[in-house]
Structure formats: structure tokens, C-alpha cells
Amino acid sequence: MKVNVQVQDVVAYPGDALIVNLFDGVRKPGGATRAVDEALGGLISRVIAQREFQGKAGSSVLLHTQGKLRAERVLVIGLGKQEEFGLESVRAVSGEALRVLRRHGCRRVGTILHGTGVGGLGVEETAQAITEGALLGLYTFDRYKKKEEDRKAVQELSLLLREREQMAKVRTFAATGQVIADAVNLARDLVNEPSNSLTPQDLAARARTMAKEQKLTCQILERRQLERMRMGALLAVAQGSSRSPVLLVLSYQGRRGKQPTLGLVGKGITFDSGGISIKPSEGMEQMKGDMAGGAAVIAAMGAIARLKPAINVTAIVPACENLPSGSALKPGDVVRSMDGKTIEVVNTDAEGRLILADALCYARKLGCHRLVDAATLTGACVVALGSVRSGAFTNNQEWMGRVQSAAEAVGEKIWHMPMDGDYDEQIKSDVADIRNIGGRKAGAITAAKFLARFVGEIPWVHLDIAGTSQADKEKGYTPKGATGVPVRTLIRLALDLAQSGGKPLR
Ligand code: BES
Ligand code: MN
Ligand code: ZN
């Protein structure tokens, strides 16, 4: 879908549908909605008076204009309660609205800028939020479905402005929204792709193609190099599969010379069967998405390259399959990570932390000054936070604050989890420096504690996205399936850091 910006009187907008809005409980529409209501001879007011539509968040009513407006239809969408309204509501209603209109076969759609009147939002940010919400909400993964002749798609979304002076800025913000949504949808594509067509090598190829397009430096380390660098933990997880592992390294240089670097690390297990500690078959198909963290950092790098913040960023993605076989890693095995630590592998299904151990060591070796990792790491995190919030863990409160404000700004919910020293006891091993599981209690925390051992003193935040990377039902701008979390947080973080001159990175 193409997004464009035009100065246009809503009553004269000529497309298949025009989107206007209403706050919850408002009986008499104002602003652009009022203009439309008047042109329709008070039809909207009448529907409200009949209590068929009250402006509840995400609800909507579709009306035919019968030639009273140039647009064939008007969709009035509910913005919810005015006290709860914000950019996140704009993204959500935009996604919902476009899905409704797609169902009705609309191809050309115009929208007013929700909330820029009494809602008090800025025109530019709102234009970006509408663009993001629309492109994210319309996402589908249908490359393996038969192409139906009448598959419906919205072709064009027009953001309708009142004043010409706003045009240039609004265009820029809409374009930013497009870049961000493209990145999220790329991550979704990678997560939704089955593991037979997204092997570690395929993931590397996709990253390389993207890097070439966006002029990022891309390095793909193959088995030989991983052996030379003594990445024993990553190699151990990979050894049960006939598909060889890779370590992807993408770099973006937004500042000259040796400047502080933000490191983004993402778990890239293209399929997690559990290995010898095999998982139950029910739900195992979801484990094609066990590279969601890796997909997110790759996709975020693409957007960062396009938005060009003045900051240096390096993404690191260890990728392999976790499978059982005659050559697979076994419970009780002791492996050695890049920094020389020995790890007792008690459960081969706790593989994410193993491959991340080596990736985090590598990030340290590359000299990253700040780290964020994203990983579908633990079922325990799903138990704790469900699919609403990602778990967030840190060794540095100030850095956590930065990540939290980035997440908050883009509407990707996270929750700061504890990391008391007391939890370390659970990952002590009798035979090695550390063991890879911490028992039944506090599984998400002990996993984070394990990772912490490999980051040293570098300020680091770990995002456990096991519960948030895939959605089991559509909602707002998130269709069912891969969500693309936390791509937007990572992009925002890079932009925020560049804004503050990269200073806190010193
Ligand atoms: N990839 C899984 C975690 C996961 C679970 C992601 C559910 C998405 C949805 C991870 O590799 C795993 O298997 N973790 C184990 C760890 C345990 C053996 C300590 C788990 O959570 O069961
Ligand atoms: Mn696992
Ligand atoms: Zn896993």
C-alpha cells in the first residue's frame, strides 16, 4: 500500500472510503467529523443518538454516502476515552480501520489526522502513527497460499491535511512511519517463515541482501571461523543439525572514527526442537519463530540505515538449529564459551542462552559500549508476563531507563524484572563454572542471570520476548502471528541516543 499526503477538504475526497472519528461518549461530533456529519444530513449524529455507535476504542460504523460526499463510504472509528488517548491509540485505530475497509474491498482510502484537534496531538507524529498503524495492521503472510483472483488489498492511503504549510514536515514523518513499518514487517516475515525455508544459511542470505540494499557492512562468520574463535557454546547447539551455524554481524556507522557503539544481539534459533531434551510435539511448530530476536535486530538495522541517526550500531545474530541426532549435544556435556568459561549443559532445550553466551562475548570483543539483546528465551517469561509484556533484565539501572522510555514511546510494553544476586546460586554447577538451567523457580530470571555472566561490566538490557513475539489473535495494528517485537523499541533507542549526541554512551 502506498501512503501519500495531500491538502484536501474531506467532503471532496474522492476515494472508496473516508475515515473520520469519535471520542467515547461524545454525542455531537466536532471538527472534520462534524463537517462530514453535516454533509450527510446528520446521519452520524443519528447513529450516535440510536446508540449504535458510541466511540468505544476499536469499534467503528461504516456508512454509505449516497452521493452526499465524493467518497463512496465513511468509516467512523471510535478513539476511546479522551483521557486514555495517545499515539498508541492512533496506531491501533488506524490498523483496525484499514482491516475493516480491506474486508469491504476498499482500494483507495483517505483519513483525517485523528486526535490533532481536541485530542491535542501534533500533526506530524500523528501522521507517522497512522502510517505505522495502517501498514502494520494490514500485514499478511500469504506467500504459501493460493493466489485468489479477488484477494482484497488496500492500494492507497491518503493523509488529508487542511493546511499546505504542514505538507513538507508531514511527508517526512509519514516516510519515517513507512521505514519503521517496513522493518517490523520484515521481522514478521522472517519469524513467520517456516524453518525449512529459513535455515541459518537462509537467514544469513536475507540479512546480506538487506545489508547490501541499505549499505550496511555485513559479515557472515561460518563454522570454520566460529571454531577458530572458540565459540564452543554456539557450536555445541549446532552440532545436532546437518545445517551449519552462522554468526551474522551487521554494522552501521553514523559517526566517523571510533565512536561509542550500541550493540544489538538477537537469538537466531531457526528451529528449536529442544534437542535431546526434546519438547512435547504440541505447539512445537511455533518454534520456527525462535529466531524472533535475531529477526528483530536485523530488521531494526535496516531501518536505522535508512533513518541515519548519528550513532554507531552493530548487530550480532548467532543462528543455528537445535535438533536431536547421533551427533547432538547431550545432557551432562560440558562446553566452553568464547571467553573460556565452562558450561554444564543440563538441559539441551536451554539452548538460547548458550548461543547468546558466545554472541555476547563477541559483542564485548568488538568493543560495544552498550548492549541490548532480544531473545525468545524462556517459557517461564510467558508464564510470568503472558503475551502482554516482554521481560526486561539489566545490570545497569540507568541503561534500563533509556530502554524503558524507548519502549514506552513506541507502545511496545516491557516490564523490569529483578536480578538479585541471590538467584546466582541456582546456576552453580558441581562440575563446571556455570550450569545452563536454574531449576523450576524463576526460570526467566535465572536465564537472564546466565547471560549476565557473559556481558561483564557493559551496561546491558536483556529482553525476553518469548511471550510477545507471536500473537494468537489479531489486535489493533498487530495481526495474528509474528508481531515484530521489539523492532520499534530498538529503532527508537538508536534515534534517541543519537539525539542526545551519543553522550550517555561514553
Ligand atoms: N525457545 C524456548 C523458549 C520459548 C518457549 C519461546 C515458549 C517461545 C515460547 C527456549 O529455548 C526454551 O526451550 N527454554 C526452556 C528453558 C528450560 C529448559 C530451562 C523453557 O522455557 O522451557
Ligand atoms: Mn529451547
Ligand atoms: Zn529456544
XYZ file of C-alpha atoms in Angstrom, residues 91-497:
407
model
C -1.725 3.330 15.707
C -4.321 0.859 16.960
C -7.392 2.501 15.423
C -5.543 3.035 12.171
C -4.744 -0.673 11.962
C -8.285 -1.698 12.845
C -9.859 0.771 10.428
C -7.814 -0.370 7.468
C -8.572 -4.006 8.124
C -12.305 -3.223 8.209
C -12.068 -1.346 4.906
C -9.996 -4.087 3.309
C -12.720 -6.578 4.194
C -15.155 -4.316 2.351
C -12.918 -4.237 -0.713
C -11.905 -0.571 -0.493
C -8.818 0.265 -2.502
C -8.418 3.997 -2.089
C -8.816 5.293 1.429
C -8.497 8.768 2.911
C -8.133 9.594 6.582
C -8.187 12.642 8.760
C -5.396 13.005 11.335
C -7.025 11.528 14.441
C -6.629 13.453 17.637
C -4.963 16.534 16.224
C -7.990 18.641 17.180
C -9.327 18.279 20.730
C -7.071 15.238 21.169
C -4.129 17.623 21.337
C -1.669 15.527 19.305
C 0.892 17.024 16.914
C 0.086 16.708 13.229
C 3.491 15.227 12.335
C 3.616 12.494 14.994
C 0.029 11.588 14.241
C 0.751 11.214 10.548
C 3.602 8.871 11.430
C 1.424 6.884 13.844
C -1.373 6.493 11.279
C 1.127 5.328 8.674
C 2.680 2.814 11.047
C -0.672 1.549 12.296
C -2.051 1.127 8.786
C 0.959 -0.673 7.330
C 1.374 -2.869 10.398
C -2.324 -3.654 10.695
C -2.660 -4.683 7.057
C 0.291 -7.077 7.192
C -0.406 -10.593 5.997
C 1.814 -13.624 5.476
C 0.299 -15.362 2.467
C 3.175 -16.420 0.263
C 2.239 -20.080 0.665
C -1.441 -19.607 -0.067
C -3.087 -19.959 -3.456
C -3.447 -16.572 -5.129
C -7.137 -15.846 -5.325
C -8.294 -13.548 -8.089
C -10.279 -11.346 -5.773
C -7.807 -11.129 -2.913
C -8.538 -7.777 -1.403
C -5.857 -5.189 -0.783
C -5.931 -1.508 0.040
C -3.823 0.227 -2.554
C -3.555 3.778 -1.357
C -3.929 5.634 1.915
C -4.176 9.415 1.735
C -3.483 11.519 4.805
C -5.732 14.528 4.392
C -4.359 17.859 5.563
C -6.035 21.196 5.983
C -3.017 23.460 5.607
C -0.417 23.435 2.908
C 2.296 24.681 5.299
C 2.204 21.343 7.134
C 2.875 19.345 3.979
C 6.683 19.013 3.939
C 7.011 18.011 7.597
C 4.088 15.625 7.498
C 5.571 13.933 4.429
C 8.848 13.400 6.277
C 7.100 11.895 9.284
C 4.912 9.660 7.142
C 8.040 8.460 5.363
C 9.621 7.639 8.729
C 6.498 5.690 9.638
C 6.859 3.753 6.400
C 10.509 2.901 7.121
C 9.647 1.711 10.626
C 6.661 -0.365 9.482
C 8.748 -1.910 6.686
C 11.288 -3.014 9.272
C 8.663 -4.527 11.587
C 7.064 -6.334 8.654
C 10.438 -7.690 7.554
C 10.953 -9.117 11.047
C 7.442 -10.609 10.886
C 8.200 -12.221 7.532
C 11.325 -13.848 8.941
C 9.511 -15.126 12.029
C 6.539 -16.459 10.063
C 8.744 -18.199 7.509
C 8.918 -21.950 8.188
C 12.264 -23.415 9.174
C 12.609 -25.481 6.001
C 12.849 -22.275 4.011
C 14.586 -20.201 6.640
C 17.652 -22.153 7.675
C 20.571 -20.412 9.363
C 22.125 -20.007 5.919
C 18.880 -18.570 4.536
C 18.714 -16.098 7.413
C 22.277 -15.066 6.597
C 21.371 -14.629 2.935
C 18.342 -12.494 3.801
C 20.480 -10.346 6.117
C 23.136 -10.000 3.446
C 20.597 -8.876 0.822
C 19.116 -6.331 3.198
C 22.585 -5.089 4.168
C 23.502 -4.594 0.526
C 20.329 -2.626 -0.171
C 20.807 -0.386 2.851
C 24.597 -0.097 2.579
C 25.345 -1.785 5.867
C 28.529 -3.713 6.460
C 27.690 -7.403 6.680
C 29.949 -10.138 7.923
C 28.903 -13.780 7.986
C 31.095 -15.986 10.122
C 30.922 -19.656 9.124
C 31.704 -22.787 11.114
C 35.469 -22.654 10.471
C 35.709 -19.129 11.839
C 33.494 -19.950 14.797
C 35.843 -22.828 15.605
C 38.851 -20.578 15.307
C 37.248 -18.123 17.717
C 36.440 -20.965 20.130
C 32.704 -20.344 20.209
C 32.154 -23.726 21.821
C 28.657 -22.959 23.107
C 27.209 -21.930 19.748
C 28.940 -24.844 18.004
C 27.616 -27.265 20.615
C 23.989 -26.300 20.000
C 24.516 -26.527 16.236
C 26.212 -29.918 16.273
C 22.994 -31.954 16.178
C 21.922 -30.462 12.869
C 23.266 -31.057 9.385
C 22.765 -27.346 8.728
C 25.771 -25.373 9.772
C 25.640 -22.411 12.154
C 26.476 -18.805 11.323
C 27.193 -15.667 13.250
C 25.877 -12.583 11.472
C 27.422 -9.212 12.119
C 25.828 -6.082 10.636
C 27.381 -2.686 11.228
C 26.053 0.793 10.739
C 28.361 3.753 11.073
C 26.505 7.009 11.666
C 29.517 8.768 13.170
C 33.069 8.965 11.958
C 36.010 7.306 13.587
C 35.998 5.202 16.720
C 32.853 6.326 18.481
C 30.800 4.573 21.148
C 28.824 1.712 19.660
C 25.413 0.358 20.517
C 25.405 -3.437 20.279
C 22.184 -5.301 19.408
C 22.257 -9.053 19.903
C 19.431 -11.371 18.812
C 18.785 -15.084 19.327
C 18.674 -16.815 15.949
C 17.486 -20.389 16.538
C 15.737 -21.118 13.235
C 14.083 -24.146 14.797
C 14.072 -25.278 18.409
C 13.019 -28.896 18.894
C 14.664 -28.877 22.297
C 17.402 -31.197 21.061
C 17.923 -34.397 23.071
C 15.848 -32.784 25.848
C 13.094 -32.811 23.229
C 9.974 -30.686 23.530
C 6.423 -32.084 23.509
C 5.030 -32.115 19.964
C 2.068 -29.896 20.817
C 2.927 -26.354 19.845
C 6.379 -27.278 18.594
C 5.591 -25.716 15.203
C 5.792 -22.336 16.916
C 9.490 -22.919 17.403
C 10.092 -21.851 13.796
C 9.870 -18.426 15.385
C 12.705 -18.981 17.826
C 14.802 -16.562 15.808
C 12.478 -13.621 16.517
C 15.153 -11.772 18.482
C 17.610 -12.174 15.616
C 14.988 -11.120 13.083
C 14.228 -8.025 15.167
C 17.808 -6.826 15.352
C 18.389 -7.478 11.640
C 15.223 -5.605 10.716
C 15.943 -2.742 13.112
C 19.360 -2.329 11.461
C 17.654 -1.894 8.092
C 15.548 0.963 9.440
C 18.489 2.515 11.267
C 20.447 2.535 7.997
C 17.565 4.340 6.296
C 16.919 6.860 9.080
C 20.631 7.605 9.541
C 20.936 8.553 13.204
C 24.351 9.924 14.253
C 25.438 6.853 16.195
C 27.284 3.618 15.519
C 25.351 0.384 15.837
C 26.439 -3.239 15.492
C 24.042 -6.160 15.345
C 25.124 -9.688 16.184
C 22.967 -12.738 15.496
C 24.091 -16.269 16.317
C 21.989 -18.622 14.190
C 21.587 -22.395 14.140
C 19.070 -25.211 14.582
C 18.527 -27.120 17.828
C 17.875 -30.732 16.792
C 18.416 -34.212 18.224
C 20.618 -36.627 16.285
C 23.535 -39.003 16.735
C 25.853 -36.039 16.874
C 23.710 -33.846 19.092
C 24.689 -32.161 22.320
C 23.663 -34.287 25.328
C 22.578 -33.517 28.885
C 25.640 -33.557 31.120
C 28.001 -32.375 28.403
C 30.399 -29.596 29.331
C 31.139 -26.972 26.688
C 33.435 -23.969 26.630
C 32.327 -20.493 25.552
C 34.484 -17.984 23.701
C 35.715 -16.344 26.919
C 36.902 -19.675 28.278
C 34.083 -20.335 30.770
C 32.910 -23.911 31.110
C 29.188 -24.595 30.972
C 27.471 -27.743 32.162
C 24.582 -28.400 29.789
C 21.924 -29.976 31.990
C 19.093 -29.401 29.521
C 19.696 -29.099 25.789
C 16.455 -27.140 25.439
C 18.055 -24.220 27.255
C 19.990 -23.550 24.037
C 19.270 -19.858 23.548
C 21.460 -18.794 26.435
C 24.266 -20.980 25.081
C 24.396 -19.353 21.663
C 23.881 -15.899 23.207
C 26.794 -16.506 25.575
C 29.189 -16.613 22.640
C 27.450 -13.743 20.848
C 27.659 -11.521 23.929
C 31.357 -12.374 24.332
C 31.816 -11.382 20.716
C 29.964 -8.087 21.239
C 32.330 -7.366 24.093
C 35.318 -8.242 21.923
C 34.072 -5.842 19.231
C 34.032 -3.101 21.867
C 30.305 -2.347 22.121
C 29.674 0.250 24.836
C 26.031 -0.537 25.432
C 24.134 -3.758 24.781
C 20.561 -4.824 24.238
C 19.720 -8.418 23.458
C 16.362 -9.762 22.342
C 15.535 -13.437 22.658
C 12.609 -15.854 22.794
C 14.394 -17.242 25.789
C 12.047 -18.833 28.310
C 8.611 -20.345 28.709
C 8.879 -19.040 32.273
C 8.678 -15.486 30.974
C 5.439 -16.384 29.187
C 4.086 -17.733 32.477
C 5.114 -14.550 34.304
C 4.019 -11.859 31.833
C 1.861 -13.604 29.238
C 1.803 -12.131 25.772
C 1.283 -8.580 27.015
C 4.753 -7.539 28.126
C 8.294 -8.624 27.341
C 10.543 -9.249 30.338
C 13.381 -6.756 30.724
C 16.520 -7.512 32.741
C 19.596 -5.390 33.327
C 22.902 -4.913 35.086
C 22.559 -1.112 34.878
C 19.518 0.846 36.038
C 20.271 3.952 34.008
C 20.527 1.982 30.787
C 17.272 0.204 31.663
C 15.676 3.651 31.986
C 16.709 4.512 28.430
C 15.334 1.266 27.043
C 12.102 1.673 29.014
C 11.470 5.138 27.654
C 12.128 3.993 24.086
C 9.712 1.080 24.537
C 7.097 3.313 26.147
C 7.323 5.843 23.318
C 6.591 3.250 20.640
C 3.972 1.285 22.563
C 5.934 -1.958 22.942
C 5.298 -2.974 26.524
C 8.141 -4.266 28.677
C 8.438 -4.966 32.393
C 11.546 -4.527 34.508
C 12.285 -7.808 36.269
C 14.548 -8.350 39.298
C 18.133 -9.593 39.126
C 19.111 -10.068 42.768
C 22.460 -11.711 43.419
C 20.586 -14.383 45.384
C 19.453 -16.002 42.131
C 23.030 -16.832 41.110
C 23.048 -19.801 43.434
C 20.598 -21.613 41.153
C 23.003 -21.704 38.235
C 26.024 -23.010 40.143
C 27.440 -26.238 38.759
C 29.292 -29.017 40.550
C 31.453 -29.761 37.531
C 31.785 -26.514 35.556
C 31.864 -22.734 36.023
C 28.121 -22.458 35.444
C 25.145 -24.633 34.500
C 22.603 -23.831 31.822
C 19.406 -24.249 33.835
C 18.414 -22.960 37.255
C 15.580 -25.269 38.213
C 11.850 -24.686 38.246
C 11.797 -21.410 40.139
C 12.253 -18.007 38.487
C 13.203 -19.502 35.121
C 13.211 -16.211 33.227
C 15.442 -14.593 35.839
C 17.970 -17.414 36.068
C 18.218 -17.383 32.268
C 18.986 -13.657 32.397
C 21.455 -14.298 35.206
C 23.212 -16.803 32.978
C 23.538 -14.223 30.188
C 24.788 -11.585 32.639
C 27.912 -13.665 33.207
C 28.968 -13.045 29.644
C 28.471 -9.287 29.373
C 30.814 -8.263 32.184
C 30.575 -4.607 33.117
C 28.991 -3.324 29.895
C 25.588 -1.760 30.544
C 23.167 -4.301 29.136
C 19.449 -4.948 28.865
C 18.037 -8.350 28.011
C 14.549 -8.530 26.523
C 12.820 -11.896 26.857
C 10.260 -11.859 24.040
C 9.114 -15.489 24.293
C 5.549 -14.368 25.040
C 5.367 -11.279 22.843
C 6.988 -12.290 19.552
C 3.887 -14.095 18.296
C 0.239 -13.177 18.796
C -2.533 -15.774 18.912
C -5.193 -13.271 17.856
C -5.243 -10.005 15.960
C -5.499 -6.752 17.885
C -5.054 -3.120 16.854
C -2.089 -2.919 14.498
C -0.929 -6.454 15.295
C -2.326 -9.267 13.142
C -2.216 -12.886 14.319
C 1.238 -14.467 14.080
C 4.586 -12.730 14.300
C 4.412 -9.310 15.960
C 7.832 -7.879 15.072
C 8.534 -7.015 18.727
C 10.902 -5.301 19.686
C 11.939 -3.761 16.357
C 10.392 -0.361 17.053
C 11.966 -0.114 20.506
C 15.409 -0.802 19.072
C 14.999 1.775 16.309
C 13.707 4.349 18.766
C 16.588 3.661 21.129
C 19.128 4.298 18.371
C 17.350 7.514 17.363
C 17.118 8.706 20.993
C 20.785 8.000 21.641
